[in-house]
Every structure is written in structure tokens, then in C-alpha cells.
PDB file of C-alpha atoms in Angstrom:
ATOM      1  CA  MET A   1      13.288  12.519 -61.499  1.00 83.00           C
ATOM      2  CA  ASP A   2      16.537  14.489 -61.466  1.00 88.00           C
ATOM      3  CA  ARG A   3      18.373  11.306 -62.456  1.00 90.00           C
ATOM      4  CA  LEU A   4      16.268  10.981 -65.603  1.00 91.00           C
ATOM      5  CA  ILE A   5      17.127  14.584 -66.504  1.00 89.00           C
ATOM      6  CA  GLU A   6      20.805  14.034 -65.706  1.00 90.00           C
ATOM      7  CA  TYR A   7      21.275  10.805 -67.694  1.00 89.00           C
ATOM      8  CA  GLY A   8      18.777  11.482 -70.487  1.00 90.00           C
ATOM      9  CA  SER A   9      16.989   8.123 -70.386  1.00 90.00           C
ATOM     10  CA  VAL A  10      16.004   5.503 -67.834  1.00 91.00           C
ATOM     11  CA  GLU A  11      18.256   2.869 -69.410  1.00 88.00           C
ATOM     12  CA  GLU A  12      21.289   5.090 -68.789  1.00 90.00           C
ATOM     13  CA  ILE A  13      20.600   5.539 -65.076  1.00 91.00           C
ATOM     14  CA  PRO A  14      22.932   3.343 -62.979  1.00 89.00           C
ATOM     15  CA  TYR A  15      21.290   0.139 -61.673  1.00 89.00           C
ATOM     16  CA  TYR A  16      18.161   0.645 -63.812  1.00 91.00           C
ATOM     17  CA  ASN A  17      19.448  -1.100 -66.945  1.00 87.00           C
ATOM     18  CA  CYS A  18      17.122  -3.797 -68.317  1.00 88.00           C
ATOM     19  CA  SER A  19      19.363  -5.186 -71.054  1.00 86.00           C
ATOM     20  CA  ALA A  20      19.868  -8.533 -69.279  1.00 85.00           C
ATOM     21  CA  LYS A  21      16.554  -9.826 -70.644  1.00 88.00           C
ATOM     22  CA  SER A  22      14.146  -9.070 -73.471  1.00 87.00           C
ATOM     23  CA  GLN A  23      10.822  -7.400 -72.788  1.00 86.00           C
ATOM     24  CA  ASN A  24       8.963 -10.713 -73.174  1.00 88.00           C
ATOM     25  CA  GLU A  25      11.361 -12.389 -70.762  1.00 90.00           C
ATOM     26  CA  TRP A  26      10.826  -9.636 -68.230  1.00 91.00           C
ATOM     27  CA  LEU A  27       7.066  -9.918 -68.716  1.00 91.00           C
ATOM     28  CA  ALA A  28       7.311 -13.624 -67.940  1.00 91.00           C
ATOM     29  CA  THR A  29       8.728 -12.762 -64.502  1.00 91.00           C
ATOM     30  CA  GLY A  30       5.550 -10.886 -63.590  1.00 91.00           C
ATOM     31  CA  VAL A  31       2.224 -12.271 -62.384  1.00 93.00           C
ATOM     32  CA  LYS A  32      -1.058 -11.368 -64.069  1.00 94.00           C
ATOM     33  CA  ARG A  33      -3.650 -10.347 -61.466  1.00 93.00           C
ATOM     34  CA  PRO A  34      -6.795  -9.274 -63.361  1.00 94.00           C
ATOM     35  CA  TRP A  35      -8.967 -10.150 -60.358  1.00 93.00           C
ATOM     36  CA  LEU A  36      -7.318  -7.215 -58.555  1.00 92.00           C
ATOM     37  CA  GLY A  37      -6.466  -4.967 -61.497  1.00 93.00           C
ATOM     38  CA  TYR A  38      -9.978  -4.572 -62.914  1.00 96.00           C
ATOM     39  CA  PRO A  39     -11.706  -3.601 -59.612  1.00 95.00           C
ATOM     40  CA  ILE A  40      -8.911  -1.123 -58.814  1.00 94.00           C
ATOM     41  CA  THR A  41      -9.229   0.495 -62.240  1.00 95.00           C
ATOM     42  CA  VAL A  42     -13.035   0.768 -62.025  1.00 96.00           C
ATOM     43  CA  PHE A  43     -12.792   2.220 -58.521  1.00 95.00           C
ATOM     44  CA  GLY A  44     -10.242   4.763 -59.735  1.00 94.00           C
ATOM     45  CA  VAL A  45     -12.488   5.920 -62.587  1.00 96.00           C
ATOM     46  CA  PHE A  46     -15.391   6.250 -60.130  1.00 95.00           C
ATOM     47  CA  ILE A  47     -13.349   8.346 -57.692  1.00 94.00           C
ATOM     48  CA  GLU A  48     -11.969  10.638 -60.400  1.00 95.00           C
ATOM     49  CA  ILE A  49     -15.498  11.304 -61.671  1.00 94.00           C
ATOM     50  CA  LEU A  50     -16.823  11.780 -58.126  1.00 93.00           C
ATOM     51  CA  TYR A  51     -14.246  14.462 -57.319  1.00 94.00           C
ATOM     52  CA  LEU A  52     -15.456  16.681 -60.187  1.00 93.00           C
ATOM     53  CA  PRO A  53     -18.908  17.562 -58.745  1.00 93.00           C
ATOM     54  CA  ILE A  54     -17.380  17.869 -55.262  1.00 92.00           C
ATOM     55  CA  LEU A  55     -14.917  20.503 -56.459  1.00 92.00           C
ATOM     56  CA  TYR A  56     -17.716  22.225 -58.387  1.00 92.00           C
ATOM     57  CA  ILE A  57     -19.870  22.341 -55.241  1.00 91.00           C
ATOM     58  CA  ILE A  58     -17.040  23.747 -53.117  1.00 89.00           C
ATOM     59  CA  PHE A  59     -16.520  26.643 -55.524  1.00 90.00           C
ATOM     60  CA  LYS A  60     -20.193  27.190 -56.407  1.00 88.00           C
ATOM     61  CA  SER A  61     -21.333  27.241 -52.767  1.00 84.00           C
ATOM     62  CA  LYS A  62     -18.515  29.671 -51.884  1.00 83.00           C
ATOM     63  CA  LEU A  63     -17.154  27.141 -49.406  1.00 84.00           C
ATOM     64  CA  ILE A  64     -13.734  27.873 -50.850  1.00 85.00           C
ATOM     65  CA  LYS A  65     -13.763  31.133 -48.853  1.00 84.00           C
ATOM     66  CA  MET A  66     -13.382  29.073 -45.691  1.00 82.00           C
ATOM     67  CA  THR A  67      -9.833  28.259 -44.694  1.00 81.00           C
ATOM     68  CA  CYS A  68     -10.221  24.513 -44.259  1.00 81.00           C
ATOM     69  CA  TYR A  69     -11.815  24.166 -47.697  1.00 86.00           C
ATOM     70  CA  LYS A  70      -8.755  25.719 -49.309  1.00 89.00           C
ATOM     71  CA  ILE A  71      -6.719  22.861 -47.855  1.00 88.00           C
ATOM     72  CA  MET A  72      -9.411  20.383 -48.850  1.00 88.00           C
ATOM     73  CA  VAL A  73      -9.242  21.531 -52.476  1.00 91.00           C
ATOM     74  CA  LEU A  74      -5.470  21.031 -52.488  1.00 93.00           C
ATOM     75  CA  LEU A  75      -6.016  17.587 -50.976  1.00 90.00           C
ATOM     76  CA  ALA A  76      -8.625  16.817 -53.665  1.00 92.00           C
ATOM     77  CA  PHE A  77      -6.244  17.682 -56.517  1.00 94.00           C
ATOM     78  CA  THR A  78      -3.453  15.717 -54.824  1.00 94.00           C
ATOM     79  CA  ASP A  79      -5.702  12.710 -54.318  1.00 92.00           C
ATOM     80  CA  MET A  80      -6.935  12.842 -57.915  1.00 94.00           C
ATOM     81  CA  THR A  81      -3.348  12.666 -59.128  1.00 95.00           C
ATOM     82  CA  ALA A  82      -2.536   9.958 -56.590  1.00 93.00           C
ATOM     83  CA  THR A  83      -5.607   7.959 -57.650  1.00 94.00           C
ATOM     84  CA  ALA A  84      -4.354   8.060 -61.228  1.00 94.00           C
ATOM     85  CA  CYS A  85      -1.188   6.346 -59.954  1.00 93.00           C
ATOM     86  CA  SER A  86      -2.712   3.949 -57.420  1.00 92.00           C
ATOM     87  CA  CYS A  87      -5.676   2.867 -59.578  1.00 94.00           C
ATOM     88  CA  LEU A  88      -5.661   4.020 -63.199  1.00 95.00           C
ATOM     89  CA  ILE A  89      -2.013   3.057 -63.738  1.00 95.00           C
ATOM     90  CA  THR A  90      -1.569   0.281 -61.183  1.00 95.00           C
ATOM     91  CA  GLY A  91      -4.757  -1.516 -62.261  1.00 94.00           C
ATOM     92  CA  PRO A  92      -3.735  -2.090 -65.916  1.00 95.00           C
ATOM     93  CA  LEU A  93      -0.182  -2.998 -64.825  1.00 95.00           C
ATOM     94  CA  LEU A  94      -1.647  -5.671 -62.553  1.00 95.00           C
ATOM     95  CA  ILE A  95      -3.838  -6.943 -65.382  1.00 95.00           C
ATOM     96  CA  VAL A  96      -0.901  -7.459 -67.780  1.00 94.00           C
ATOM     97  CA  GLY A  97       1.437  -8.649 -65.001  1.00 93.00           C
ATOM     98  CA  SER A  98       4.004  -5.925 -65.562  1.00 93.00           C
ATOM     99  CA  VAL A  99       7.366  -5.396 -63.898  1.00 93.00           C
ATOM    100  CA  PHE A 100       9.649  -2.375 -64.138  1.00 93.00           C
ATOM    101  CA  CYS A 101      11.626  -3.558 -67.168  1.00 92.00           C
ATOM    102  CA  VAL A 102       8.518  -4.161 -69.296  1.00 92.00           C
ATOM    103  CA  TYR A 103       7.801  -0.416 -69.518  1.00 93.00           C
ATOM    104  CA  PRO A 104      10.860   1.151 -67.829  1.00 93.00           C
ATOM    105  CA  THR A 105      10.397   4.798 -68.865  1.00 94.00           C
ATOM    106  CA  PHE A 106       6.655   4.854 -68.224  1.00 95.00           C
ATOM    107  CA  THR A 107       7.032   3.023 -64.908  1.00 94.00           C
ATOM    108  CA  TYR A 108       9.901   5.267 -63.788  1.00 95.00           C
ATOM    109  CA  ILE A 109       7.985   8.496 -64.454  1.00 95.00           C
ATOM    110  CA  SER A 110       4.781   7.073 -62.942  1.00 95.00           C
ATOM    111  CA  GLY A 111       6.756   5.961 -59.884  1.00 94.00           C
ATOM    112  CA  GLY A 112       8.036   9.490 -59.433  1.00 95.00           C
ATOM    113  CA  PHE A 113       4.505  10.850 -59.343  1.00 95.00           C
ATOM    114  CA  ALA A 114       3.354   7.977 -57.122  1.00 94.00           C
ATOM    115  CA  ILE A 115       5.892   8.721 -54.402  1.00 93.00           C
ATOM    116  CA  ALA A 116       5.475  12.501 -54.732  1.00 95.00           C
ATOM    117  CA  THR A 117       1.673  12.433 -54.470  1.00 94.00           C
ATOM    118  CA  TRP A 118       1.846  10.037 -51.523  1.00 92.00           C
ATOM    119  CA  CYS A 119       4.218  12.284 -49.572  1.00 93.00           C
ATOM    120  CA  MET A 120       2.268  15.385 -50.557  1.00 93.00           C
ATOM    121  CA  SER A 121      -1.006  13.735 -49.531  1.00 90.00           C
ATOM    122  CA  CYS A 122       0.502  12.955 -46.118  1.00 90.00           C
ATOM    123  CA  SER A 123       1.549  16.579 -45.635  1.00 92.00           C
ATOM    124  CA  VAL A 124      -1.814  17.978 -46.766  1.00 90.00           C
ATOM    125  CA  THR A 125      -3.753  15.548 -44.560  1.00 87.00           C
ATOM    126  CA  THR A 126      -1.599  16.558 -41.587  1.00 88.00           C
ATOM    127  CA  SER A 127      -2.199  20.231 -42.433  1.00 88.00           C
ATOM    128  CA  LEU A 128      -5.962  19.663 -42.508  1.00 84.00           C
ATOM    129  CA  PHE A 129      -5.909  18.010 -39.097  1.00 82.00           C
ATOM    130  CA  LEU A 130      -3.700  20.785 -37.733  1.00 84.00           C
ATOM    131  CA  ASN A 131      -6.157  23.336 -39.113  1.00 81.00           C
ATOM    132  CA  ARG A 132      -9.038  21.627 -37.316  1.00 77.00           C
ATOM    133  CA  VAL A 133      -7.111  21.374 -34.046  1.00 80.00           C
ATOM    134  CA  ILE A 134      -6.314  25.103 -34.178  1.00 79.00           C
ATOM    135  CA  SER A 135      -9.939  25.851 -35.018  1.00 76.00           C
ATOM    136  CA  VAL A 136     -11.034  24.063 -31.866  1.00 74.00           C
ATOM    137  CA  ALA A 137      -8.222  25.141 -29.553  1.00 74.00           C
ATOM    138  CA  PHE A 138      -8.311  28.828 -30.531  1.00 71.00           C
ATOM    139  CA  HIS A 139     -11.942  29.175 -31.572  1.00 66.00           C
ATOM    140  CA  GLY A 140     -12.162  32.839 -30.689  1.00 60.00           C
ATOM    141  CA  LEU A 141      -8.969  33.715 -32.584  1.00 60.00           C
ATOM    142  CA  SER A 142      -9.184  31.032 -35.281  1.00 58.00           C
ATOM    143  CA  ASN A 143      -9.980  33.446 -38.128  1.00 64.00           C
ATOM    144  CA  SER A 144      -6.751  35.399 -37.690  1.00 67.00           C
ATOM    145  CA  ILE A 145      -4.584  32.327 -37.055  1.00 73.00           C
ATOM    146  CA  GLU A 146      -6.122  29.794 -39.437  1.00 73.00           C
ATOM    147  CA  LYS A 147      -5.897  31.815 -42.636  1.00 78.00           C
ATOM    148  CA  LYS A 148      -2.204  32.704 -42.359  1.00 82.00           C
ATOM    149  CA  LEU A 149      -1.236  29.212 -41.251  1.00 83.00           C
ATOM    150  CA  ALA A 150      -3.321  27.637 -44.027  1.00 83.00           C
ATOM    151  CA  TYR A 151      -1.547  29.597 -46.764  1.00 88.00           C
ATOM    152  CA  ILE A 152       1.827  28.711 -45.255  1.00 91.00           C
ATOM    153  CA  CYS A 153       0.859  25.019 -45.115  1.00 90.00           C
ATOM    154  CA  ILE A 154      -0.431  25.043 -48.698  1.00 93.00           C
ATOM    155  CA  PHE A 155       2.807  26.605 -49.966  1.00 94.00           C
ATOM    156  CA  LEU A 156       4.975  24.164 -48.001  1.00 95.00           C
ATOM    157  CA  CYS A 157       2.930  21.144 -49.141  1.00 94.00           C
ATOM    158  CA  ILE A 158       3.247  22.108 -52.816  1.00 95.00           C
ATOM    159  CA  PHE A 159       6.965  22.810 -52.428  1.00 96.00           C
ATOM    160  CA  TYR A 160       7.416  19.483 -50.630  1.00 96.00           C
ATOM    161  CA  GLY A 161       5.571  17.591 -53.378  1.00 94.00           C
ATOM    162  CA  PHE A 162       7.763  19.065 -56.112  1.00 95.00           C
ATOM    163  CA  TYR A 163      10.899  18.394 -54.073  1.00 96.00           C
ATOM    164  CA  VAL A 164      10.025  14.703 -53.678  1.00 95.00           C
ATOM    165  CA  LEU A 165       9.129  14.443 -57.373  1.00 95.00           C
ATOM    166  CA  PHE A 166      12.356  15.941 -58.706  1.00 94.00           C
ATOM    167  CA  PHE A 167      15.009  15.220 -56.087  1.00 94.00           C
ATOM    168  CA  THR A 168      14.318  11.799 -54.529  1.00 94.00           C
ATOM    169  CA  PRO A 169      14.453   8.226 -55.904  1.00 93.00           C
ATOM    170  CA  VAL A 170      11.280   6.823 -57.469  1.00 94.00           C
ATOM    171  CA  VAL A 171       9.342   3.631 -56.762  1.00 93.00           C
ATOM    172  CA  CYS A 172       8.890   0.930 -59.410  1.00 93.00           C
ATOM    173  CA  PHE A 173       5.887  -1.322 -59.898  1.00 93.00           C
ATOM    174  CA  ASN A 174       6.225  -5.095 -59.653  1.00 91.00           C
ATOM    175  CA  SER A 175       3.166  -7.303 -60.178  1.00 91.00           C
ATOM    176  CA  GLU A 176       4.758 -10.228 -58.332  1.00 89.00           C
ATOM    177  CA  TRP A 177       5.051  -8.091 -55.209  1.00 87.00           C
ATOM    178  CA  LEU A 178       1.708  -6.346 -55.859  1.00 87.00           C
ATOM    179  CA  ILE A 179       3.110  -2.930 -54.972  1.00 86.00           C
ATOM    180  CA  TRP A 180       5.545  -0.193 -56.024  1.00 90.00           C
ATOM    181  CA  LEU A 181       9.043  -0.907 -54.699  1.00 87.00           C
ATOM    182  CA  PRO A 182      12.155   1.262 -54.407  1.00 88.00           C
ATOM    183  CA  ASP A 183      14.115  -1.554 -56.093  1.00 88.00           C
ATOM    184  CA  PRO A 184      13.275  -2.039 -59.809  1.00 90.00           C
ATOM    185  CA  LEU A 185      14.646  -5.614 -59.525  1.00 88.00           C
ATOM    186  CA  SER A 186      16.499  -5.123 -62.789  1.00 86.00           C
ATOM    187  CA  GLU A 187      19.911  -6.201 -61.470  1.00 82.00           C
ATOM    188  CA  MET A 188      20.847  -9.869 -61.873  1.00 77.00           C
ATOM    189  CA  LYS A 189      23.318  -9.574 -58.989  1.00 78.00           C
ATOM    190  CA  PRO A 190      21.997  -7.075 -56.409  1.00 72.00           C
ATOM    191  CA  SER A 191      24.687  -5.123 -54.577  1.00 78.00           C
ATOM    192  CA  GLU A 192      24.859  -2.887 -51.535  1.00 82.00           C
ATOM    193  CA  GLN A 193      25.660   0.040 -53.810  1.00 86.00           C
ATOM    194  CA  ALA A 194      22.482  -0.569 -55.814  1.00 85.00           C
ATOM    195  CA  ALA A 195      20.385  -0.910 -52.663  1.00 83.00           C
ATOM    196  CA  GLU A 196      21.749   2.399 -51.414  1.00 86.00           C
ATOM    197  CA  TYR A 197      21.048   4.011 -54.781  1.00 89.00           C
ATOM    198  CA  TYR A 198      17.397   2.939 -54.624  1.00 89.00           C
ATOM    199  CA  ARG A 199      16.807   3.932 -51.002  1.00 87.00           C
ATOM    200  CA  ASN A 200      14.493   6.897 -50.494  1.00 87.00           C
ATOM    201  CA  ARG A 201      15.196   8.257 -47.027  1.00 88.00           C
ATOM    202  CA  VAL A 202      12.767  11.121 -47.506  1.00 90.00           C
ATOM    203  CA  GLN A 203       9.913   8.657 -47.921  1.00 86.00           C
ATOM    204  CA  ALA A 204      10.963   6.699 -44.843  1.00 84.00           C
ATOM    205  CA  TRP A 205      11.159   9.836 -42.703  1.00 90.00           C
ATOM    206  CA  ASN A 206       7.916  11.069 -44.236  1.00 91.00           C
ATOM    207  CA  ASN A 207       6.112   7.914 -43.144  1.00 87.00           C
ATOM    208  CA  TRP A 208       7.425   7.895 -39.585  1.00 87.00           C
ATOM    209  CA  ILE A 209       6.817  11.608 -39.071  1.00 90.00           C
ATOM    210  CA  PHE A 210       3.356  11.331 -40.608  1.00 87.00           C
ATOM    211  CA  VAL A 211       2.316   8.439 -38.351  1.00 84.00           C
ATOM    212  CA  THR A 212       3.641  10.290 -35.284  1.00 88.00           C
ATOM    213  CA  CYS A 213       1.944  13.590 -36.194  1.00 87.00           C
ATOM    214  CA  MET A 214      -1.361  11.893 -36.975  1.00 83.00           C
ATOM    215  CA  PHE A 215      -1.305  10.037 -33.665  1.00 83.00           C
ATOM    216  CA  VAL A 216      -0.639  13.238 -31.723  1.00 87.00           C
ATOM    217  CA  LEU A 217      -3.156  15.360 -33.663  1.00 83.00           C
ATOM    218  CA  PHE A 218      -5.731  12.556 -33.620  1.00 79.00           C
ATOM    219  CA  THR A 219      -5.454  12.270 -29.830  1.00 81.00           C
ATOM    220  CA  LEU A 220      -5.654  16.039 -29.320  1.00 82.00           C
ATOM    221  CA  TYR A 221      -8.553  16.397 -31.718  1.00 77.00           C
ATOM    222  CA  LEU A 222     -10.701  13.691 -30.195  1.00 74.00           C
ATOM    223  CA  GLY A 223      -9.861  14.918 -26.685  1.00 77.00           C
ATOM    224  CA  MET A 224     -11.009  18.441 -27.524  1.00 77.00           C
ATOM    225  CA  ILE A 225     -14.143  17.160 -29.283  1.00 71.00           C
ATOM    226  CA  ASN A 226     -15.008  15.070 -26.236  1.00 70.00           C
ATOM    227  CA  LYS A 227     -14.521  18.149 -24.031  1.00 71.00           C
ATOM    228  CA  ILE A 228     -16.766  20.261 -26.264  1.00 66.00           C
ATOM    229  CA  SER A 229     -19.504  17.631 -26.300  1.00 61.00           C
ATOM    230  CA  MET A 230     -18.999  17.259 -22.515  1.00 58.00           C
ATOM    231  CA  GLY A 231     -18.783  13.500 -22.798  1.00 51.00           C
ATOM    232  CA  GLN A 232     -22.101  13.139 -24.597  1.00 50.00           C
ATOM    233  CA  LYS A 233     -22.192  10.672 -27.497  1.00 52.00           C
ATOM    234  CA  SER A 234     -23.665  13.162 -29.916  1.00 55.00           C
ATOM    235  CA  LYS A 235     -24.308  12.324 -33.566  1.00 61.00           C
ATOM    236  CA  ALA A 236     -21.820  14.988 -34.685  1.00 57.00           C
ATOM    237  CA  ALA A 237     -19.110  13.629 -32.380  1.00 55.00           C
ATOM    238  CA  LYS A 238     -19.623  10.106 -33.706  1.00 61.00           C
ATOM    239  CA  SER A 239     -19.437  11.352 -37.280  1.00 64.00           C
ATOM    240  CA  ILE A 240     -16.193  13.207 -36.600  1.00 60.00           C
ATOM    241  CA  PHE A 241     -14.716  10.165 -34.839  1.00 62.00           C
ATOM    242  CA  ILE A 242     -15.544   7.935 -37.827  1.00 69.00           C
ATOM    243  CA  GLN A 243     -14.006  10.424 -40.269  1.00 68.00           C
ATOM    244  CA  CYS A 244     -10.810  10.597 -38.240  1.00 64.00           C
ATOM    245  CA  CYS A 245     -10.559   6.817 -37.951  1.00 69.00           C
ATOM    246  CA  ILE A 246     -11.047   6.251 -41.684  1.00 73.00           C
ATOM    247  CA  ILE A 247      -8.432   8.804 -42.696  1.00 69.00           C
ATOM    248  CA  CYS A 248      -5.920   7.629 -40.092  1.00 70.00           C
ATOM    249  CA  PHE A 249      -6.334   3.898 -40.730  1.00 75.00           C
ATOM    250  CA  PHE A 250      -5.521   3.706 -44.435  1.00 77.00           C
ATOM    251  CA  ASN A 251      -2.664   6.208 -44.283  1.00 76.00           C
ATOM    252  CA  THR A 252      -1.106   4.509 -41.263  1.00 76.00           C
ATOM    253  CA  VAL A 253      -1.245   0.992 -42.748  1.00 77.00           C
ATOM    254  CA  ILE A 254       0.456   2.155 -45.958  1.00 80.00           C
ATOM    255  CA  ALA A 255       3.159   4.069 -44.076  1.00 78.00           C
ATOM    256  CA  LEU A 256       3.964   1.182 -41.728  1.00 77.00           C
ATOM    257  CA  VAL A 257       4.045  -1.520 -44.430  1.00 76.00           C
ATOM    258  CA  TYR A 258       6.315   0.490 -46.719  1.00 76.00           C
ATOM    259  CA  ASN A 259       8.713   1.197 -43.868  1.00 74.00           C
ATOM    260  CA  ALA A 260       8.597  -2.477 -42.894  1.00 75.00           C
ATOM    261  CA  LEU A 261       9.873  -3.382 -46.380  1.00 70.00           C
ATOM    262  CA  THR A 262      13.305  -2.081 -45.384  1.00 67.00           C
ATOM    263  CA  LEU A 263      13.417  -4.411 -42.378  1.00 71.00           C
ATOM    264  CA  ILE A 264      11.506  -7.587 -43.264  1.00 72.00           C
ATOM    265  CA  THR A 265       9.830  -9.360 -46.178  1.00 73.00           C
ATOM    266  CA  PRO A 266       6.101  -8.881 -45.532  1.00 73.00           C
ATOM    267  CA  ASP A 267       3.660 -11.733 -46.048  1.00 80.00           C
ATOM    268  CA  TYR A 268       1.470 -11.820 -49.143  1.00 83.00           C
ATOM    269  CA  TRP A 269      -1.622 -10.688 -47.221  1.00 84.00           C
ATOM    270  CA  MET A 270       0.246  -7.622 -45.928  1.00 81.00           C
ATOM    271  CA  LEU A 271       1.242  -6.617 -49.454  1.00 83.00           C
ATOM    272  CA  LEU A 272      -2.327  -7.130 -50.644  1.00 87.00           C
ATOM    273  CA  LEU A 273      -3.640  -5.058 -47.729  1.00 83.00           C
ATOM    274  CA  CYS A 274      -1.128  -2.316 -48.502  1.00 82.00           C
ATOM    275  CA  GLN A 275      -2.154  -2.156 -52.166  1.00 84.00           C
ATOM    276  CA  PHE A 276      -5.832  -2.136 -51.195  1.00 85.00           C
ATOM    277  CA  CYS A 277      -5.308   0.645 -48.651  1.00 84.00           C
ATOM    278  CA  TRP A 278      -3.297   2.737 -51.112  1.00 86.00           C
ATOM    279  CA  SER A 279      -6.000   2.382 -53.758  1.00 85.00           C
ATOM    280  CA  VAL A 280      -8.812   3.227 -51.350  1.00 86.00           C
ATOM    281  CA  ASN A 281      -6.910   5.834 -49.329  1.00 84.00           C
ATOM    282  CA  HIS A 282      -7.041   8.653 -51.863  1.00 87.00           C
ATOM    283  CA  GLY A 283     -10.715   8.030 -52.584  1.00 87.00           C
ATOM    284  CA  CYS A 284     -11.756   8.177 -48.926  1.00 84.00           C
ATOM    285  CA  PRO A 285     -11.992  11.979 -48.692  1.00 85.00           C
ATOM    286  CA  ALA A 286     -14.393  12.088 -51.660  1.00 88.00           C
ATOM    287  CA  LEU A 287     -16.599   9.402 -50.092  1.00 88.00           C
ATOM    288  CA  ILE A 288     -16.480  11.173 -46.731  1.00 86.00           C
ATOM    289  CA  TYR A 289     -17.499  14.501 -48.273  1.00 85.00           C
ATOM    290  CA  ILE A 290     -20.642  13.143 -49.956  1.00 88.00           C
ATOM    291  CA  THR A 291     -21.733  11.006 -46.997  1.00 85.00           C
ATOM    292  CA  MET A 292     -20.734  12.958 -43.878  1.00 81.00           C
ATOM    293  CA  ASN A 293     -20.236  16.581 -44.914  1.00 79.00           C
ATOM    294  CA  GLN A 294     -23.751  17.996 -44.617  1.00 81.00           C
ATOM    295  CA  THR A 295     -23.243  20.953 -46.959  1.00 82.00           C
ATOM    296  CA  ILE A 296     -21.654  18.972 -49.783  1.00 86.00           C
ATOM    297  CA  LYS A 297     -24.017  16.055 -49.209  1.00 86.00           C
ATOM    298  CA  ARG A 298     -27.120  18.229 -49.612  1.00 86.00           C
ATOM    299  CA  GLU A 299     -25.766  20.029 -52.663  1.00 86.00           C
ATOM    300  CA  PHE A 300     -24.710  16.727 -54.212  1.00 87.00           C
ATOM    301  CA  LYS A 301     -28.200  15.284 -53.747  1.00 86.00           C
ATOM    302  CA  LYS A 302     -29.654  18.396 -55.291  1.00 85.00           C
ATOM    303  CA  MET A 303     -27.329  18.060 -58.271  1.00 84.00           C
ATOM    304  CA  ILE A 304     -28.022  14.361 -58.811  1.00 79.00           C
ATOM    305  CA  LEU A 305     -31.734  14.233 -57.968  1.00 74.00           C
ATOM    306  CA  GLY A 306     -32.635  17.704 -59.199  1.00 70.00           C
ATOM    307  CA  SER A 307     -34.193  18.536 -55.822  1.00 55.00           C
ATOM    308  CA  ASP A 308     -35.393  22.073 -55.155  1.00 51.00           C
ATOM    309  CA  GLN A 309     -34.656  21.719 -51.478  1.00 48.00           C
ATOM    310  CA  ARG A 310     -32.904  24.805 -50.160  1.00 46.00           C
ATOM    311  CA  ILE A 311     -29.328  24.267 -49.132  1.00 43.00           C
ATOM    312  CA  GLY A 312     -28.683  24.867 -45.485  1.00 43.00           C
ATOM    313  CA  SER A 313     -25.961  27.137 -44.243  1.00 43.00           C
ATOM    314  CA  VAL A 314     -22.503  25.828 -43.558  1.00 44.00           C
ATOM    315  CA  SER A 315     -22.083  24.312 -40.151  1.00 45.00           C
ATOM    316  CA  ALA A 316     -20.168  26.542 -37.799  1.00 39.00           C
ATOM    317  CA  HIS A 317     -19.357  23.778 -35.329  1.00 43.00           C
ATOM    318  CA  PRO A 318     -15.718  24.354 -34.485  1.00 40.00           C
ATOM    319  CA  ALA A 319     -14.906  20.658 -34.145  1.00 44.00           C
ATOM    320  CA  SER A 320     -16.125  19.620 -37.550  1.00 50.00           C
ATOM    321  CA  LEU A 321     -13.339  18.079 -39.641  1.00 52.00           C
ATOM    322  CA  THR A 322     -14.891  19.103 -42.946  1.00 50.00           C
ATOM    323  CA  HIS A 323     -17.784  21.235 -41.750  1.00 47.00           C
TER     324      HIS A 323
END
């Protein structure tokens, strides 16, 4: 985003000039995909609406006092912004078959938020897993360690998100490729200088580091949970395992496919899978909260069904990902 501030407009940024063709000619290079755009948009609206009662429940039930829920709230706001990019913006662009040069300024700014919220979501998700690992590993001292570390992680995640937004190259949507690419494909004769100008090394490192950290934390977390349950296939252990798998799967697929773009040209099905995972990824936490988090699930049912059932206390199980 710093380039937009420096040059004053997207058209003035080197290698982002769209003057070679008219807007209609650029639109003709895209591919209309309403069969994918409409479901993504509807899903995005559903997730955005679903997050509102979840956030209300977290604050109303005083869950926000717990350390992990502070990180979860940050993740919720990050995912709501990311969902706006991955669904509410991407969906309509797929419907009209847009490419970067159809709406260059809008796409450029949206691409900045898309890459920033993705990187920030990775850091917050890693922080949440780290918080849970510490909670299990240092259960007796978790209150003194968790709180300080949580505030540090929250500050670093927010700082990181703003850094990516303002000081790294953006991604640009292309309906033919189904996804947001570093290259706006606006140059008639691509050059090595242009390719270097588009390259976002922070995103590449973010993806590799994220996948590595999630693998390590995932292994540690499940190992400690298995030790706590003493090898028994308890219902709580299964629930935690499912939550971990869901969160890890979508994030990992997106990270690996985007990094693969710098090495190979992925097949169509891989691009479709990547777009699907990105759209669903930021809605997963909301779905997990209302289906597997007992406290939020009960309060949500009470809110929707008007039940007078008394809400149970928050689970104190140290291994619970979201209590």
C-alpha cells in the first residue's frame, strides 16, 4: 500500500499500468464464474452474520476475561475482515469475470487487505495454538505465563498485519486463474524486473513459517492431549483432534498452493481447491465455536431458541482449544 501512497494512483505505479487495453477489452480476458461466485458470496454473508452473536456471547458471558478468548476475539475480527475479501469481494468479481485492470484501484486496495488479513490470520492462529500448548504444558503456572504472552502476541499480530498491509506488495484478483495473484497480468511483455517488483517475500516466508509452526505445535498439542487422556479415546479428545485438523487443513492447503505458484503452474483443480479453502478457512472458527465449544454452543442455542436452560460454567479442561 506504500506504493499507492508514493505514486498517488494505481495507474502510476510501475508495472501496474492498464492503458494497453480498454476496460471492456480487459473484461473480455476474464472468465465469468457465477456458479462459484454466488455460493461464495452467500457463504460470506452467513459467516459475517454468524460472528456477531458469537462476539456478543463472548463479551456477555465474561469469557473475554480468559486469556485464550482475547486471542479468539482478535482472530474473529481478523477473520471477518478476511471473509469480506475472500467471499464478499471475491464472489462478485468471479460473477462478473473480473481481472485486475477492470477495477484496478479497487482491486489493488482489496488485494492489500487480502494479503494482510491472511498473514495476520496465520499469526493469530499460531498464537492461539501456542496459548493452548502453554496452558497444557504449564498448567499450574499458566495464569501468570498465559496472560503476559497473550498480550505480547496480540500486539505483535496487529503490528504484523499493519506492516504487511502498508509495506509489502499486494495480490490482484484474476477470474481466469480463480485466485488472487501477485502478478496483475497487466504487462503485455512480462519482464524479470516486473516479476521481482510483484514478488512478496514476506508472504512466502509467512506461509513456510506458518506451516512449520503449525506442524510442530499440532504435534506437541495432540501428544500432550493424548498423555492427559492417558490414551483413552475420550469424547473431549476427539473433539479437540477434529478442531485441530480442520484449522490446520485449510490453512496448510492455502499456504502450500500459494507458495507453489512461484515454482510451478498448478492445475485447475488445485486453484479451485485453494479458492475454496480460502473462502471456507476464515469461517471455520465461527462454525467450530457454535458446534464444538460447549459454552458458546449453549448460549447460542439459548439466544436462537429462547431456551431458559441455565448456562453451564466454562470448561476448565486445560487441553481444550477453545474451552
